[in-house]
Amino acid sequence: MKFYVPPQIPRLALAFAIFITLFLVLRHFLVPDTFGKYGHYRAASLIDNAQPEIHYAGQQACFKCHQDIEDKKAQDVHSEIHCETCHGPGEKHVVSSKVEDILKPSGREFCGSCHIINAGKQKSAINQIDLNKHNVGKNCIECHNPHQPWEMKK
Amino acid sequence: MDPHYQHLYDILAHSQGYIFPNEIELQWGILIVVYPFITGLVAGAFILASLERVFKVRILQPTYQIALLTALSFLLVATMPLISHLSQPQRAYEIMITPHSSSAMAIFGFVYLWYLMVVLLLEIWFDYRHSMVVWANEKKGIMKWVYRILTLGVSDISPRTVRWDRKMGYIITVVGIPSAFILHGYVGFIFGSIKANPWWSTPLMPIIFLFSAMVSGIALVMIVYMVITYFRKKVIDLDVLDSIGKYLFFVLILDFTLEGLDQIHRIYVAEESFEIIKLLVSGKLYLTLFIAQGLVGTIIPLITLVFLQFYKHKIRVRKTMYFIVSILVLIGVYSMRWNVVIGGQLFSKSFSGFTSFKVGLIGLDGTLMAAFWLILPIGILAFLLWLLPPWRMVKEEEEI
């Protein structure tokens, strides 16, 4: 008996071949040019990623003009906290030196964002106070110097 | 307060205890709940169809094509929740053209494509080929061409060729069962392999997903069968319902046992994460886990199904009961997906705090979008049933 090939099988094979070829052709055009140059990504994305505006300057940049504050901060408990953690992104201010370009935080909630009493935080890691009990009615910085908390103002 | 911090305060007000900064916003929302739910329906419906084919469960014959078409309509939509969740649809194809073998998620495109092209479409094609050739000859005008294109221009319907259709269909079903297992086991694997999350990280996850998938798929086919028969003004075959119900019952028991096993293991081992999980389960997940998934989605259907197994009831009531049980089971499986996806993100990996989840209504990641992706497959199914009506198919003589 002659070997029988049911007609639908070669037709299907053809359909699949067309599909796969189409996929490969499309893939050829769709894969970005610089893909795989350094690794499994589009090399040109490095350039894209370098484009966005810089917001944070890093605290070394602040020392150039505000060394006095750093000297204070370095002596006390806030030494590990970088300037921009409290003052917000500072790149614009570093360039312009303008007062409007930098935040000057104030208010009890601000200090509370780290120091508010919280059962989930360990007391040994960060000292916490009850905002509703600790010297209510007065701003924290009236007594504590934000850069040197234990250097109490009068 | 400085506007700089205002935003943070608003979100933080909803969290409890200590959480890590990157946990404030839940990354996986309601669409990621819908996605495994839909793939589960696909895998489940397909496995029910395969049962009929491979194990020759003749009684399920009327649901065979319905199950396949249901699987297809949901599979066509399965990736959509992911794509709309990522909200960059114009980039969706990239996962296919530059896949990376070290990422389970990146391989999904191929798992999906294999299942769609090699399993479902082929099985349906071989199953319908004979009928489509006949329809192409009967119809006039544009429909004639539609069917002709669907047959890929092969018009040979000699008994020998048709026998090959069935042979191929059988082979594909045999390949298809492990494929369906892989498709859905894979979804569970994605969660189970996340080591850092104690609520997800268990090797049982793929298996649990698989069994709940079967539960939901079988329930869905039962509903679809009843609704279709109702609209065609035909009598619902109670023997069919009874045997689907029997499978639903067995699979539901297995699913329940496996999930119970998982929880018992968790309780017994009581790792350091256990305290927070206990709080999670008895607090934020209480409604969706104990009430929706456990009571409504498992216990009540199980009791009802046991009852139906042993107690032949008045006919009308039995139909309604099957219908309600199927709906409850679907609600239960949906809640299970919710409990896994959302539950796993509701507690902090510091084990000392909880985040909170608020479902949005609009937007690419909102409830309306999720509802749309759940309703669309029903429309597709209606279209497919119109294009390829199982009840107009050419009868094959019984063999193979």
Coordinates of C-alpha atoms in Angstrom, one line a residue, chain A residues 1 4 6-9 11-12 15-16 19 23 27 30-32 35 40 56 84-89 103-106 109-110 112-113 118-121, chain B residues 1-5 9 16-18 93 96-101 110 113 117-118 122 125-126 129 151-154 156 158 160-162 164-165 168 352:
Chain A
M1 CA 0.0 0.0 0.0
Y4 CA -1.0 7.9 2.6
P6 CA -3.9 13.1 4.6
P7 CA -4.2 16.4 2.7
Q8 CA -5.0 18.5 5.7
I9 CA -1.6 17.8 7.4
R11 CA -1.7 22.3 4.5
L12 CA -1.5 22.9 8.2
A15 CA 0.1 27.5 7.6
F16 CA 2.5 27.1 10.5
F19 CA 3.2 32.0 10.6
F23 CA 7.1 36.0 13.1
R27 CA 11.1 40.0 14.8
L30 CA 11.1 44.9 15.6
V31 CA 14.2 44.1 17.7
P32 CA 15.9 47.4 18.4
F35 CA 19.7 45.3 21.5
H40 CA 20.1 41.3 27.3
Y56 CA 19.0 65.2 43.9
E84 CA 18.1 66.1 51.2
T85 CA 16.2 63.7 53.3
C86 CA 14.8 66.7 55.2
H87 CA 15.3 69.5 52.7
G88 CA 14.0 67.6 49.6
P89 CA 15.7 67.5 46.2
L103 CA 12.5 73.4 51.2
K104 CA 12.9 74.6 54.7
P105 CA 10.7 72.1 56.6
S106 CA 9.0 73.1 59.7
E109 CA 4.4 66.7 61.8
F110 CA 7.6 67.0 59.9
G112 CA 6.9 63.4 63.5
S113 CA 7.3 61.7 60.1
N118 CA 4.9 53.6 66.2
A119 CA 4.5 50.1 67.5
G120 CA 6.2 48.7 64.4
K121 CA 9.4 50.6 64.9
Chain B
M1 CA 2.6 70.7 56.2
D2 CA 5.0 70.8 53.2
P3 CA 3.3 69.7 50.0
H4 CA 6.4 67.5 49.5
Y5 CA 5.3 65.2 52.2
Y9 CA 1.0 61.1 54.7
Q16 CA -0.6 50.0 60.1
G17 CA 2.5 49.3 62.0
Y18 CA 5.9 49.2 60.3
Y93 CA 4.9 42.4 21.8
M96 CA 7.8 37.8 22.5
I97 CA 10.6 39.1 20.4
T98 CA 13.3 39.3 23.0
P99 CA 12.5 36.6 25.6
H100 CA 14.9 35.8 28.3
S101 CA 15.0 32.2 29.5
F110 CA 5.5 31.1 24.5
L113 CA 1.2 30.6 22.2
M117 CA -1.9 27.6 18.5
V118 CA -0.7 24.0 18.9
L122 CA -5.6 22.7 16.3
W125 CA -9.8 22.8 13.7
F126 CA -9.6 19.1 13.4
R129 CA -12.9 20.5 9.7
T151 CA -10.7 25.1 6.3
L152 CA -7.5 26.4 4.8
G153 CA -8.8 25.3 1.4
V154 CA -8.8 21.6 2.2
D156 CA -11.4 16.5 1.1
S158 CA -13.4 11.2 2.2
R160 CA -10.1 8.2 5.2
T161 CA -9.2 11.8 5.5
V162 CA -11.9 12.4 8.1
W164 CA -7.3 11.3 10.2
D165 CA -9.0 14.4 11.6
M168 CA -4.9 14.0 15.0
S352 CA 5.4 44.1 61.6

